[in-house]
mmCIF file with all atom_site columns, C-alpha atoms in Angstrom:
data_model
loop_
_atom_site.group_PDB
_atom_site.id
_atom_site.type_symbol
_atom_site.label_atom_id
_atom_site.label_alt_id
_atom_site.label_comp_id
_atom_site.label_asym_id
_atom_site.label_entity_id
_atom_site.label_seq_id
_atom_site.pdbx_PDB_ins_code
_atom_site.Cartn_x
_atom_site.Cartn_y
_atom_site.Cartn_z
_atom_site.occupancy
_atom_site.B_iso_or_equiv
_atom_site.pdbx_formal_charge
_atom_site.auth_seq_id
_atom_site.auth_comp_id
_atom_site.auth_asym_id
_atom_site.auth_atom_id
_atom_site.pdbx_PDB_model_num
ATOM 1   C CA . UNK A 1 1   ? -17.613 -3.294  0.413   1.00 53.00 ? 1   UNK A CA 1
ATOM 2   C CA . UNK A 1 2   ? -15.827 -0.935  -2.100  1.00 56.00 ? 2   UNK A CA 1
ATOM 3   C CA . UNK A 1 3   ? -13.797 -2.882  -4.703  1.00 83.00 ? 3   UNK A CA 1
ATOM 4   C CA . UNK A 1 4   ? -11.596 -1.892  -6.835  1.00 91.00 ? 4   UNK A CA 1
ATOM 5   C CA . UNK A 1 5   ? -10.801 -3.539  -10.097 1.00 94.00 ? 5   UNK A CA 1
ATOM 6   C CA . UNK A 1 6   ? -7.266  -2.782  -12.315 1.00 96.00 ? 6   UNK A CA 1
ATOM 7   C CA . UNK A 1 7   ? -6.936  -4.027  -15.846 1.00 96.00 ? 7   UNK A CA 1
ATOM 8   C CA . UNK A 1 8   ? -4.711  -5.784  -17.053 1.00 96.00 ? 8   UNK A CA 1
ATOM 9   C CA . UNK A 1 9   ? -3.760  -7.613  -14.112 1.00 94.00 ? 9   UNK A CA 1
ATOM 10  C CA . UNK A 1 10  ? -0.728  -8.315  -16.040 1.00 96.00 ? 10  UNK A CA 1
ATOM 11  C CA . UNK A 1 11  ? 1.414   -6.587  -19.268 1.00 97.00 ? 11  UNK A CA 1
ATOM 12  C CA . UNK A 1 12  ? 4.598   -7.181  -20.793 1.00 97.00 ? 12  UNK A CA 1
ATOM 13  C CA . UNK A 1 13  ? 6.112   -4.415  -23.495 1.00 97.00 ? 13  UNK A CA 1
ATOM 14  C CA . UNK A 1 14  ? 9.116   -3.847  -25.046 1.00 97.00 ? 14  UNK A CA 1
ATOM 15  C CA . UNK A 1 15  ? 10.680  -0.539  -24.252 1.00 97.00 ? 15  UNK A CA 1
ATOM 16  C CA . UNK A 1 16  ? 9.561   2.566   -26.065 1.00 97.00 ? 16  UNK A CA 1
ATOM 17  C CA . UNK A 1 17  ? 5.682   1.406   -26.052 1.00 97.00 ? 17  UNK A CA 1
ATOM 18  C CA . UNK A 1 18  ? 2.771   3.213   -24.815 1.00 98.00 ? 18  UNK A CA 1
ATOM 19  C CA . UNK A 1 19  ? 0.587   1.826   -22.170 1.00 98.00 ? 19  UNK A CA 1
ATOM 20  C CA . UNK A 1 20  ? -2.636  2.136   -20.376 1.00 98.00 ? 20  UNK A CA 1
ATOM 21  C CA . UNK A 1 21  ? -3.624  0.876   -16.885 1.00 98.00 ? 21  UNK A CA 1
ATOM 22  C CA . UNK A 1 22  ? -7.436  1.358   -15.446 1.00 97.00 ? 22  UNK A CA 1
ATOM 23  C CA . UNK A 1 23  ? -8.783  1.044   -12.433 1.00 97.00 ? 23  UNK A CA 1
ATOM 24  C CA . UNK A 1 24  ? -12.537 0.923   -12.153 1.00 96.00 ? 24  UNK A CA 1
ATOM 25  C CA . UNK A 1 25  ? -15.224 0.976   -8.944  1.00 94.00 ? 25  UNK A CA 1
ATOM 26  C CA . UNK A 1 26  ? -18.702 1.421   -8.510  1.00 92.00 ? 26  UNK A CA 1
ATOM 27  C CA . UNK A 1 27  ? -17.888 3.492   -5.828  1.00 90.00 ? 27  UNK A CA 1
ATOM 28  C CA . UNK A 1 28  ? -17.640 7.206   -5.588  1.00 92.00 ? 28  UNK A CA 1
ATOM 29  C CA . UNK A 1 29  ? -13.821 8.402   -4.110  1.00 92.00 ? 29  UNK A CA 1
ATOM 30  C CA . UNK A 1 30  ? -13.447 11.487  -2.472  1.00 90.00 ? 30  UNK A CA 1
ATOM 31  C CA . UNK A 1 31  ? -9.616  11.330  -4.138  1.00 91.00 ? 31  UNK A CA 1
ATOM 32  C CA . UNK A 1 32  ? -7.469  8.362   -5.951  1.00 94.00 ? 32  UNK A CA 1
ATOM 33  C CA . UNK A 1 33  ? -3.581  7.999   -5.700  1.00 94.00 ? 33  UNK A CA 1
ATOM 34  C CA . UNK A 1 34  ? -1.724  5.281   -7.909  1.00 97.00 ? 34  UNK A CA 1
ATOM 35  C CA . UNK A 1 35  ? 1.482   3.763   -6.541  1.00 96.00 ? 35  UNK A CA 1
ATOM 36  C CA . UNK A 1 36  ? 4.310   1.736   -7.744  1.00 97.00 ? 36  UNK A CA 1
ATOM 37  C CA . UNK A 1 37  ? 5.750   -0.850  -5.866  1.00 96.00 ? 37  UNK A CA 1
ATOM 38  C CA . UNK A 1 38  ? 9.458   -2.358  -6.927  1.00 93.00 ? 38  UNK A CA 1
ATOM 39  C CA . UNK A 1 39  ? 10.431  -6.131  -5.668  1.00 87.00 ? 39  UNK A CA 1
ATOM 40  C CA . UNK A 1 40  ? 11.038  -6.279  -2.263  1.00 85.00 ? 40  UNK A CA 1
ATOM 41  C CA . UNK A 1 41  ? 9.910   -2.725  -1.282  1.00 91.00 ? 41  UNK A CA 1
ATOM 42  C CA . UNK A 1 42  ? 7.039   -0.638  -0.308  1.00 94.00 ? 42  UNK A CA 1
ATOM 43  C CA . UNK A 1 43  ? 4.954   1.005   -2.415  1.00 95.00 ? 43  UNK A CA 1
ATOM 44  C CA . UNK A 1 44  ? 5.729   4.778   -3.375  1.00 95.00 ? 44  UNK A CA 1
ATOM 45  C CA . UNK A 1 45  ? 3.399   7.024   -3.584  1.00 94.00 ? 45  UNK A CA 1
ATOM 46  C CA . UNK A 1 46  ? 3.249   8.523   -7.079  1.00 96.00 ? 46  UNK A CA 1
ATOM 47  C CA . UNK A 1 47  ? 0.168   11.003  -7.501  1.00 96.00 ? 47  UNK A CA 1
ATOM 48  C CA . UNK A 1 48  ? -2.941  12.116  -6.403  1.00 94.00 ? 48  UNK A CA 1
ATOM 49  C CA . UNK A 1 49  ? -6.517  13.213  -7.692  1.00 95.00 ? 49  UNK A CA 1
ATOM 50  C CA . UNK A 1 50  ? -9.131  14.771  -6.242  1.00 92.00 ? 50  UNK A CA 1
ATOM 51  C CA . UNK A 1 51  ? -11.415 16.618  -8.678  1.00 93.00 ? 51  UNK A CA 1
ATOM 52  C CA . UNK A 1 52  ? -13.384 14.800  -11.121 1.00 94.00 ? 52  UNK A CA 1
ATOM 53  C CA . UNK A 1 53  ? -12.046 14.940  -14.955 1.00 96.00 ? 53  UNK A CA 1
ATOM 54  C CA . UNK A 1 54  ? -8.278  16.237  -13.323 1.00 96.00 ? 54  UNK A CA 1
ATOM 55  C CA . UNK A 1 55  ? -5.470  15.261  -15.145 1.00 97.00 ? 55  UNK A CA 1
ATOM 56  C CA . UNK A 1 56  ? -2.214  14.963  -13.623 1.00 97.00 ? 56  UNK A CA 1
ATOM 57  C CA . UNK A 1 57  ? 1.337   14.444  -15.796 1.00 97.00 ? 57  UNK A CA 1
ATOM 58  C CA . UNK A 1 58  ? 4.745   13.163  -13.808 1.00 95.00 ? 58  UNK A CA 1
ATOM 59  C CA . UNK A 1 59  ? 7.248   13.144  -16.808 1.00 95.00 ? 59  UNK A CA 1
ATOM 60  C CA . UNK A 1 60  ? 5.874   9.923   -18.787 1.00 97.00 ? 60  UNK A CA 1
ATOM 61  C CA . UNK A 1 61  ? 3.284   9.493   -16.802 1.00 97.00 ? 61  UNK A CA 1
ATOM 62  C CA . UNK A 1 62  ? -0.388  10.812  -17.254 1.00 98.00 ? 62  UNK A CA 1
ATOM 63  C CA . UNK A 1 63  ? -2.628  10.174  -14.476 1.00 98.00 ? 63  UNK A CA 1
ATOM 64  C CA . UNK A 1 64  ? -6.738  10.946  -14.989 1.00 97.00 ? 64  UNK A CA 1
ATOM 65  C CA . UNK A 1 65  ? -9.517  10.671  -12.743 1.00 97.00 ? 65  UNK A CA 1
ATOM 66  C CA . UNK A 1 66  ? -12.834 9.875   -14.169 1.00 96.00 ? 66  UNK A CA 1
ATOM 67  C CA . UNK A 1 67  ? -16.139 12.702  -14.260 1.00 96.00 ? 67  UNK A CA 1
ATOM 68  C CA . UNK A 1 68  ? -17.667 10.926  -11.725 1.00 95.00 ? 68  UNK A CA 1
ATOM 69  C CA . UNK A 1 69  ? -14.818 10.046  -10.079 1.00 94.00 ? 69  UNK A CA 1
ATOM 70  C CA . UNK A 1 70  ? -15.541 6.556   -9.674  1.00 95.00 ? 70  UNK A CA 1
ATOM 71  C CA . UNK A 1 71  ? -12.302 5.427   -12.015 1.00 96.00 ? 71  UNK A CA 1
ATOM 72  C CA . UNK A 1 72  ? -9.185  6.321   -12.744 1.00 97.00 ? 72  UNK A CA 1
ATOM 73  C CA . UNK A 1 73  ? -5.976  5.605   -15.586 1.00 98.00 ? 73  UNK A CA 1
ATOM 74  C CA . UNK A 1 74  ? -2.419  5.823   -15.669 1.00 98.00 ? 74  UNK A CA 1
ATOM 75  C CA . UNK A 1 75  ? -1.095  6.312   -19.144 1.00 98.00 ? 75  UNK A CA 1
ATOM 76  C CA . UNK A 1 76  ? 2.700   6.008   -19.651 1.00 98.00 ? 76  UNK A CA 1
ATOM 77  C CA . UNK A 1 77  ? 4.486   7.000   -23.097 1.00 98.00 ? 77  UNK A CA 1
ATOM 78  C CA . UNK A 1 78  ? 7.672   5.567   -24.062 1.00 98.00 ? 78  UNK A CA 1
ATOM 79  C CA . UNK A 1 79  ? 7.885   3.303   -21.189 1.00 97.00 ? 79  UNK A CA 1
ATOM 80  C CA . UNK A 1 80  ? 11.457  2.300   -20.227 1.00 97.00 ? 80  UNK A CA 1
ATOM 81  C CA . UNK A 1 81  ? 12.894  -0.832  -18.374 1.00 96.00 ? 81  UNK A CA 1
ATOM 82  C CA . UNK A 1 82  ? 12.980  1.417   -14.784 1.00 95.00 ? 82  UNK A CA 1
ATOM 83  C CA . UNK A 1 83  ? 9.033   1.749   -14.863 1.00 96.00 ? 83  UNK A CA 1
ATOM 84  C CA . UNK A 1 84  ? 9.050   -1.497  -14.434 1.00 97.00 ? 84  UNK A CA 1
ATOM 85  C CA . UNK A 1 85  ? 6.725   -2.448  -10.893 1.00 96.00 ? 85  UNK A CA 1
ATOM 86  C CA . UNK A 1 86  ? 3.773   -3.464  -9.816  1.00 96.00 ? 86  UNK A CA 1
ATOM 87  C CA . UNK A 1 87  ? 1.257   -0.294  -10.073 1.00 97.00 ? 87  UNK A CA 1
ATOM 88  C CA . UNK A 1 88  ? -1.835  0.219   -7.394  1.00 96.00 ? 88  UNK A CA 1
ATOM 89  C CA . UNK A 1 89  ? -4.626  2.698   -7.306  1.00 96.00 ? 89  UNK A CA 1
ATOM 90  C CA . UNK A 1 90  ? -5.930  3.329   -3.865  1.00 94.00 ? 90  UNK A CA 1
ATOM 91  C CA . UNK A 1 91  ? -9.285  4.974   -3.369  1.00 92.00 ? 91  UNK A CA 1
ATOM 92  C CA . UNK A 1 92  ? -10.267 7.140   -0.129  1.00 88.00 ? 92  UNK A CA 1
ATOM 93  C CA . UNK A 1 93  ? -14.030 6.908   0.864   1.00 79.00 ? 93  UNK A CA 1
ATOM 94  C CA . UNK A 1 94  ? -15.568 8.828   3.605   1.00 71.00 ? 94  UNK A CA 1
ATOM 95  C CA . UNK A 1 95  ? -14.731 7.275   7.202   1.00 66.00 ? 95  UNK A CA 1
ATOM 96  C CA . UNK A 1 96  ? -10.674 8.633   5.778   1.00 67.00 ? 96  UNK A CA 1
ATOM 97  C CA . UNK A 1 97  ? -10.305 4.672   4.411   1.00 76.00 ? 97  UNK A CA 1
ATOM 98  C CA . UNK A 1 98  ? -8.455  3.528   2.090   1.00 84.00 ? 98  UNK A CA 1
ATOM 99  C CA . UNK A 1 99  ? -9.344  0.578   -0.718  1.00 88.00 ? 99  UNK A CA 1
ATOM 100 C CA . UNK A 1 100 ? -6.517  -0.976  -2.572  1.00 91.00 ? 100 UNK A CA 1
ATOM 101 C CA . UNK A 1 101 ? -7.008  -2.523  -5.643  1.00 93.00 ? 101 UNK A CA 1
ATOM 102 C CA . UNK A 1 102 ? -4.821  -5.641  -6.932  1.00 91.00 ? 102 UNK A CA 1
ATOM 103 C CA . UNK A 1 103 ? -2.006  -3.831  -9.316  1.00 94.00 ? 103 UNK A CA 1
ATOM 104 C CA . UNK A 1 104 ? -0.641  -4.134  -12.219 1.00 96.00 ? 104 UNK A CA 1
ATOM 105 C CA . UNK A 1 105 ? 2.603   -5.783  -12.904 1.00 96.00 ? 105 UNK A CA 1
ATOM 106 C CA . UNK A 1 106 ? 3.909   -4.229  -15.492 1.00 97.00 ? 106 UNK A CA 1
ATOM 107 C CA . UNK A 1 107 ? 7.432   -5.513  -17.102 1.00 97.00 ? 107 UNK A CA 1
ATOM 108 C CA . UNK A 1 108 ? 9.325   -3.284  -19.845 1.00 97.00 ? 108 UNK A CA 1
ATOM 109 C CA . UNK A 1 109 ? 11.625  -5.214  -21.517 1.00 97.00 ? 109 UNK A CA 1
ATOM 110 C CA . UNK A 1 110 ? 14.702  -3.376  -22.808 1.00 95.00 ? 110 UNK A CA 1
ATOM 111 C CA . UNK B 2 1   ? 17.435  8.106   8.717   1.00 54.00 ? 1   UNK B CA 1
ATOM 112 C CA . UNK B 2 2   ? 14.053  9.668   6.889   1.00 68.00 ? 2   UNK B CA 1
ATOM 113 C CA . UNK B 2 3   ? 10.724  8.050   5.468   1.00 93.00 ? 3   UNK B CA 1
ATOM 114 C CA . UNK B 2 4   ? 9.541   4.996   7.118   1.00 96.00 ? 4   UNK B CA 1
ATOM 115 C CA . UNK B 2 5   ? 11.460  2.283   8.195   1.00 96.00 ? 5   UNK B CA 1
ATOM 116 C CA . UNK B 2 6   ? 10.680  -1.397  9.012   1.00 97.00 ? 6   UNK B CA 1
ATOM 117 C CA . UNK B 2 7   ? 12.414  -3.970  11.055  1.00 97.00 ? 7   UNK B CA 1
ATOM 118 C CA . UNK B 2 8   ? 13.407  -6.703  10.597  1.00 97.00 ? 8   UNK B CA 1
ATOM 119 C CA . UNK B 2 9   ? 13.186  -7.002  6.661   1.00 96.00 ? 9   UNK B CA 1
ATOM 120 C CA . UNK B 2 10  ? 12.698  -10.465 6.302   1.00 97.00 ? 10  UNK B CA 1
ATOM 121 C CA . UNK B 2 11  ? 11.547  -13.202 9.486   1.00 96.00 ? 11  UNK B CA 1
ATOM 122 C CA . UNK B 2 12  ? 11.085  -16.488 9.800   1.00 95.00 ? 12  UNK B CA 1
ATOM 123 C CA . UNK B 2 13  ? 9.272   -18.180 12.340  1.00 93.00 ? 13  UNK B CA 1
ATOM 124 C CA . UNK B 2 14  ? 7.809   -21.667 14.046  1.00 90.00 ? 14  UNK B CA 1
ATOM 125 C CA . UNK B 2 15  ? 4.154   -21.681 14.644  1.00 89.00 ? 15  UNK B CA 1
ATOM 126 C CA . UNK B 2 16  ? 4.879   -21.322 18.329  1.00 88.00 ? 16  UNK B CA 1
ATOM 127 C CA . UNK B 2 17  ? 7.474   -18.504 18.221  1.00 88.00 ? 17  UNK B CA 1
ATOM 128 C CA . UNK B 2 18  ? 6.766   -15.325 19.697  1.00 93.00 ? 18  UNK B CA 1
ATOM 129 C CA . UNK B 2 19  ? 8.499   -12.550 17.306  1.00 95.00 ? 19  UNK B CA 1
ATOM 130 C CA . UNK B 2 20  ? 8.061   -8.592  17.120  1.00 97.00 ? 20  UNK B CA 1
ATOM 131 C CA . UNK B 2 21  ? 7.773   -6.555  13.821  1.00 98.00 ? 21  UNK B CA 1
ATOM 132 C CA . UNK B 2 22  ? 9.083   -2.724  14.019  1.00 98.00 ? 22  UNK B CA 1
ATOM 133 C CA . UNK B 2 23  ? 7.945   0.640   12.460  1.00 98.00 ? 23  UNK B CA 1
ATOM 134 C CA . UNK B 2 24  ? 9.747   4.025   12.429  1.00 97.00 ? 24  UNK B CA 1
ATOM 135 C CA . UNK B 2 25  ? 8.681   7.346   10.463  1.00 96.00 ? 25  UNK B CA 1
ATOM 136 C CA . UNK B 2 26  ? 10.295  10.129  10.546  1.00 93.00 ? 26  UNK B CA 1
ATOM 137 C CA . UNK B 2 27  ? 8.148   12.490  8.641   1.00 93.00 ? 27  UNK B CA 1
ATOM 138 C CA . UNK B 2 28  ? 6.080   14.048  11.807  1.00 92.00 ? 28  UNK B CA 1
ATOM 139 C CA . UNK B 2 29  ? 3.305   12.167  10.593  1.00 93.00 ? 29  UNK B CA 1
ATOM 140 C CA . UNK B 2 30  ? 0.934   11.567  13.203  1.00 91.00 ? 30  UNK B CA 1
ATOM 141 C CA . UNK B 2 31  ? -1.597  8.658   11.771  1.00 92.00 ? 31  UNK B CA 1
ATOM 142 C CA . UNK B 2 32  ? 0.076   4.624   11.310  1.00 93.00 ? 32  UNK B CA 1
ATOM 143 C CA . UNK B 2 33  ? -0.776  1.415   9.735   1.00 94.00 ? 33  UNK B CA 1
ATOM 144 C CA . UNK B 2 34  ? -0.213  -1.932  9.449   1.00 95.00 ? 34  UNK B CA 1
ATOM 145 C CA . UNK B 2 35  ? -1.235  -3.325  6.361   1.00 95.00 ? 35  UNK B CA 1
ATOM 146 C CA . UNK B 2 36  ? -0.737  -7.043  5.012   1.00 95.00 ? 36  UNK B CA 1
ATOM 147 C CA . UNK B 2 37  ? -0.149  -8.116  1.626   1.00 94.00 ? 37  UNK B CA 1
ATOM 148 C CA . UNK B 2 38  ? -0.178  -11.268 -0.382  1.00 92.00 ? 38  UNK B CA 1
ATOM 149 C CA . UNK B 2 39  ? 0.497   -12.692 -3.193  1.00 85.00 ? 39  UNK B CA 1
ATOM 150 C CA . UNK B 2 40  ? -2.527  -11.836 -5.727  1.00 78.00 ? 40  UNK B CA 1
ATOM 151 C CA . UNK B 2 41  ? -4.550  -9.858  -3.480  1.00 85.00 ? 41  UNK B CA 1
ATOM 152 C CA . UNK B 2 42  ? -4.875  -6.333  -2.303  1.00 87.00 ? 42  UNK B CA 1
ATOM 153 C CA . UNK B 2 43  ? -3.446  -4.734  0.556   1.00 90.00 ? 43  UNK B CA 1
ATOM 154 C CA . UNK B 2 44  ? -5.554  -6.205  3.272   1.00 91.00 ? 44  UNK B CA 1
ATOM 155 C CA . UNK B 2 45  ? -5.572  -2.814  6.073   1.00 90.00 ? 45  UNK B CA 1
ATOM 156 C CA . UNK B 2 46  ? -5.124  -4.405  9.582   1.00 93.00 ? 46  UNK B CA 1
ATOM 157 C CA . UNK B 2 47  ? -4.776  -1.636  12.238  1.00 92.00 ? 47  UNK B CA 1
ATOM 158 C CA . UNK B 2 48  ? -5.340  2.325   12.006  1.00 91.00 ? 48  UNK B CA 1
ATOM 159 C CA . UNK B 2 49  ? -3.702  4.212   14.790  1.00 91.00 ? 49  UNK B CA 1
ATOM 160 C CA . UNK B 2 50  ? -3.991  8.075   14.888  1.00 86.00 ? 50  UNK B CA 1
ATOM 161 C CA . UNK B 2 51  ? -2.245  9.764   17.673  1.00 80.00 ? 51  UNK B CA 1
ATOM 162 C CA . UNK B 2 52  ? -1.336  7.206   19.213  1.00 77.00 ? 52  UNK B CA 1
ATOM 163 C CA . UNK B 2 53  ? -4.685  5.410   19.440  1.00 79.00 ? 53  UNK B CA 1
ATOM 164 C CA . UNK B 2 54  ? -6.089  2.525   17.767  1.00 78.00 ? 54  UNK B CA 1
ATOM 165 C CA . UNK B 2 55  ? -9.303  4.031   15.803  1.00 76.00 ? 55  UNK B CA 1
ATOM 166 C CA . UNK B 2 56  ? -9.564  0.660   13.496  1.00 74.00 ? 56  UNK B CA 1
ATOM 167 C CA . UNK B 2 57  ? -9.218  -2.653  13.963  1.00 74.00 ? 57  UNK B CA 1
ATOM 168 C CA . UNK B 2 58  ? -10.217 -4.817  10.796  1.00 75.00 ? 58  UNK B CA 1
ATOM 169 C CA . UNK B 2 59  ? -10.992 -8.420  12.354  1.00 83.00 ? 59  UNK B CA 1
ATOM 170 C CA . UNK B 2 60  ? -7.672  -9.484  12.466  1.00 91.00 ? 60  UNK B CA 1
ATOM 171 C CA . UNK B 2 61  ? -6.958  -12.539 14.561  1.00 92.00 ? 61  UNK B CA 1
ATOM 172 C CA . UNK B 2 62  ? -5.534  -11.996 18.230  1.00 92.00 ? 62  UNK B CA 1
ATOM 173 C CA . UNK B 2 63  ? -2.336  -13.746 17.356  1.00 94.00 ? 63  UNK B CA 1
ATOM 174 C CA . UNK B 2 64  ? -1.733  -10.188 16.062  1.00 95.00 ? 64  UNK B CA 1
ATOM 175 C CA . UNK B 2 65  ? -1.607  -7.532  18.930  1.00 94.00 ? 65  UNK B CA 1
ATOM 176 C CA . UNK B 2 66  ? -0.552  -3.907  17.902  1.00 94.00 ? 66  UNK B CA 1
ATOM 177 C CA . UNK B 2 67  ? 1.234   -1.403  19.350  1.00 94.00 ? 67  UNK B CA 1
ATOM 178 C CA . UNK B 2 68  ? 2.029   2.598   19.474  1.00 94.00 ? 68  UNK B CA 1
ATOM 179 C CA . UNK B 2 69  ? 4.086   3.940   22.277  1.00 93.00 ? 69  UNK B CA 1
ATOM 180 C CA . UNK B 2 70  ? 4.156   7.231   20.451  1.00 92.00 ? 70  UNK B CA 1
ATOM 181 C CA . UNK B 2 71  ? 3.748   8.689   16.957  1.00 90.00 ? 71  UNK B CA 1
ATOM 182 C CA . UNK B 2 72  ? 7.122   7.468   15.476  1.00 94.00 ? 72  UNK B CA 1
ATOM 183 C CA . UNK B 2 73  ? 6.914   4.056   16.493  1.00 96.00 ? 73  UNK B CA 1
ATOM 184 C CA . UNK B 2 74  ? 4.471   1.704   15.678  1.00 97.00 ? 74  UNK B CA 1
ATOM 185 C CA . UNK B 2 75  ? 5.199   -2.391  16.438  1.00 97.00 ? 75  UNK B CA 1
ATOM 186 C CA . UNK B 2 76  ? 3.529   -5.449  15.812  1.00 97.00 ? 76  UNK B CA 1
ATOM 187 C CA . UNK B 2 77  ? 3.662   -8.811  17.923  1.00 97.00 ? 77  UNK B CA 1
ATOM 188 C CA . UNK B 2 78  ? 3.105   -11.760 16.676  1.00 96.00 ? 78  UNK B CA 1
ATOM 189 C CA . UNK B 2 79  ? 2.071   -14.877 19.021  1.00 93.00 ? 79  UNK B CA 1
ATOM 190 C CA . UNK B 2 80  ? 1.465   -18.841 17.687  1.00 93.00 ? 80  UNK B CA 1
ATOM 191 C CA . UNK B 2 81  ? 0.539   -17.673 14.117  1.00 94.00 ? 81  UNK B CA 1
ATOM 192 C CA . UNK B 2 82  ? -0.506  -20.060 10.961  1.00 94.00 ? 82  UNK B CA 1
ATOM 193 C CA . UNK B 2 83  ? 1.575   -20.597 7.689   1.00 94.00 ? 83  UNK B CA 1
ATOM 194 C CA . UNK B 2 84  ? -1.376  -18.439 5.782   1.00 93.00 ? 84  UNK B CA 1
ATOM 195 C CA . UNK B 2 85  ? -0.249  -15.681 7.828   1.00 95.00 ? 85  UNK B CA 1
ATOM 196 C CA . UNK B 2 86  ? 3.146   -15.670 5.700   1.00 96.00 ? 86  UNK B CA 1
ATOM 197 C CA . UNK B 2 87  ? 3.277   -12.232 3.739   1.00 96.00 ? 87  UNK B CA 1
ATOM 198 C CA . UNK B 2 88  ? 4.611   -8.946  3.850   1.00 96.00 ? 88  UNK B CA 1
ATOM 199 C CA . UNK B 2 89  ? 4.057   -7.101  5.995   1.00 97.00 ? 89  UNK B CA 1
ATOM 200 C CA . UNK B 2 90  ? 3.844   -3.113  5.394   1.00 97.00 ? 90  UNK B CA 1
ATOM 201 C CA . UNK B 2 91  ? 4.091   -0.304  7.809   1.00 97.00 ? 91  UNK B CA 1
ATOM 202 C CA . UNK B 2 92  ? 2.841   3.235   6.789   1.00 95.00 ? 92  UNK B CA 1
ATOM 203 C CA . UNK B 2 93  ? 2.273   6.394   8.173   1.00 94.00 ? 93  UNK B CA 1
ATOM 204 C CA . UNK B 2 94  ? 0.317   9.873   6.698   1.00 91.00 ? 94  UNK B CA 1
ATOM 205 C CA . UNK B 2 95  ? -0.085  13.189  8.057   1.00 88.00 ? 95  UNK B CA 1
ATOM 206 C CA . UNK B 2 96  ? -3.537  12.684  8.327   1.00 77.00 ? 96  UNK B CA 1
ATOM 207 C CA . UNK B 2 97  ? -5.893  9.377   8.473   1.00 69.00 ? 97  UNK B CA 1
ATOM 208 C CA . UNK B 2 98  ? -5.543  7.671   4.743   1.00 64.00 ? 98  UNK B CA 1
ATOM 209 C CA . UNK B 2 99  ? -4.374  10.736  2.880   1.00 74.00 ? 99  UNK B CA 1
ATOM 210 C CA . UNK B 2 100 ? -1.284  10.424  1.174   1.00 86.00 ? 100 UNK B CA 1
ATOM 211 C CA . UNK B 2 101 ? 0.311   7.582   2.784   1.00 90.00 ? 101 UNK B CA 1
ATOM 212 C CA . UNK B 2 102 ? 4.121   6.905   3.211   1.00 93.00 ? 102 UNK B CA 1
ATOM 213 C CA . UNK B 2 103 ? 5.031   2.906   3.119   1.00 95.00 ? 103 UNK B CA 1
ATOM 214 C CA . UNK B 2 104 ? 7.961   1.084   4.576   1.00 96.00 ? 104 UNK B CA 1
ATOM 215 C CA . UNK B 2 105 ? 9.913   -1.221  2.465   1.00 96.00 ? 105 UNK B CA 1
ATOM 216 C CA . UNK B 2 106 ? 7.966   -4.022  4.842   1.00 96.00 ? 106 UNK B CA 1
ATOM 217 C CA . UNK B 2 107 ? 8.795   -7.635  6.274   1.00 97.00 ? 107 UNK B CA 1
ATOM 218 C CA . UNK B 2 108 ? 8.747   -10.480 4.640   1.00 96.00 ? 108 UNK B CA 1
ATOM 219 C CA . UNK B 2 109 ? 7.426   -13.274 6.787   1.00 96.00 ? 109 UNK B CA 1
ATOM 220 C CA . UNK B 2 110 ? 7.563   -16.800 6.658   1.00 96.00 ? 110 UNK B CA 1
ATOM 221 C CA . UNK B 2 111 ? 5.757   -18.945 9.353   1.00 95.00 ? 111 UNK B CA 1
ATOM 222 C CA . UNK B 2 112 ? 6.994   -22.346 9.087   1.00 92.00 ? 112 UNK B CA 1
#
């Protein structure tokens, strides 16, 4: 079974704060897209990576997937109150499947 | 209407109620999945159809029966389930099996 692990499961900052999510596997991914997910909606598909060591920016948002390509992070400068959401990483393994980790709620407080 | 769309957006139901969930995607896509998702858990991945034929089936109880009259529509009935089957329930779709997938806003069920 691949698992994958995001840390913190939780993080509260105030707005204008850096931040760092990770999500970690002993597994090898063929690619890795992160998501955010707002209250009461699906999640949106933000970005993905397929090449070991590629970085990816969206505005803010920094998105890196690891040498081996067995982790990923999601760095976000100057957060602000709208990235506010629970974040997911979602691995692809051969077979076409996809493995969800738990998220990351983050809350930026204004 | 574009993306994915789910209906209804929030059900509740008696343990002996017989109740349909609905998926639409209007994106041409031509894989779609039901996923379920609880509180402080990952998405669990429940059925995989790809044109319009179930190619996965993860153990999920028979109170759940699937179904895919064509690629836009995907549906979900839902026969004598348990309380621990209350979640949310998310539709998605992708142009090809797992990559880049499109989620509904999902249903939010309650079995009481």
């Amino acid at each position: 079974t691949q698992l994958l692990e995001q840390s913190p499961q939780f993080l509260s900052i105030q707005e204008g704060e850096n931040l760092t999510v990770y999500c970690n596997s002993s597994s090898v991914f063929s690619s890795l897209q992160w998501y955010r997910q707002e209250p009461g909606e699906g999640p949106v598909l933000l970005v993905t990576v397929v090449t070991g060591g590629e970085v990816k920016k969206l505005k803010r948002l920094t998105f890196q997937f690891g040498d081996a390509r067995k982790d990923s992070s999601l760095h976000i400068t100057a957060a602000q109150p709208g990235d506010t959401g629970l974040y997911l990483c979602a691995g692809e393994t051969s077979g076409s499947r996809l493995t969800f980790g738990e998220g990351t709620q983050l809350t930026v407080n204004p | 209407e574009t993306g994915v769309t789910q209906t209804p957006r929030h059900l509740v139901m008696g343990m002996t109620n017989k109740k349909s969930l609905k998926c639409e995607q209007h994106l041409g896509h031509n894989a779609m999945y039901w996923y379920k998702q609880s509180a402080k858990k990952p998405l669990e991945l429940m059925f995989v159809y790809s044109l319009e034929e179930r190619v996965e089936n993860n153990s999920v109880p028979s109170r759940f029966s699937p179904e895919c009259p064509n690629s836009s529509h995907l549906f979900l009935h839902l026969h004598t389930l348990q309380p621990e089957d209350s979640a949310l329930y998310l539709c998605a779709s992708s142009l090809e099996r797992s990559y880049e997938q499109y989620f509904g806003p999902g249903t939010r069920l309650t079995v009481t």
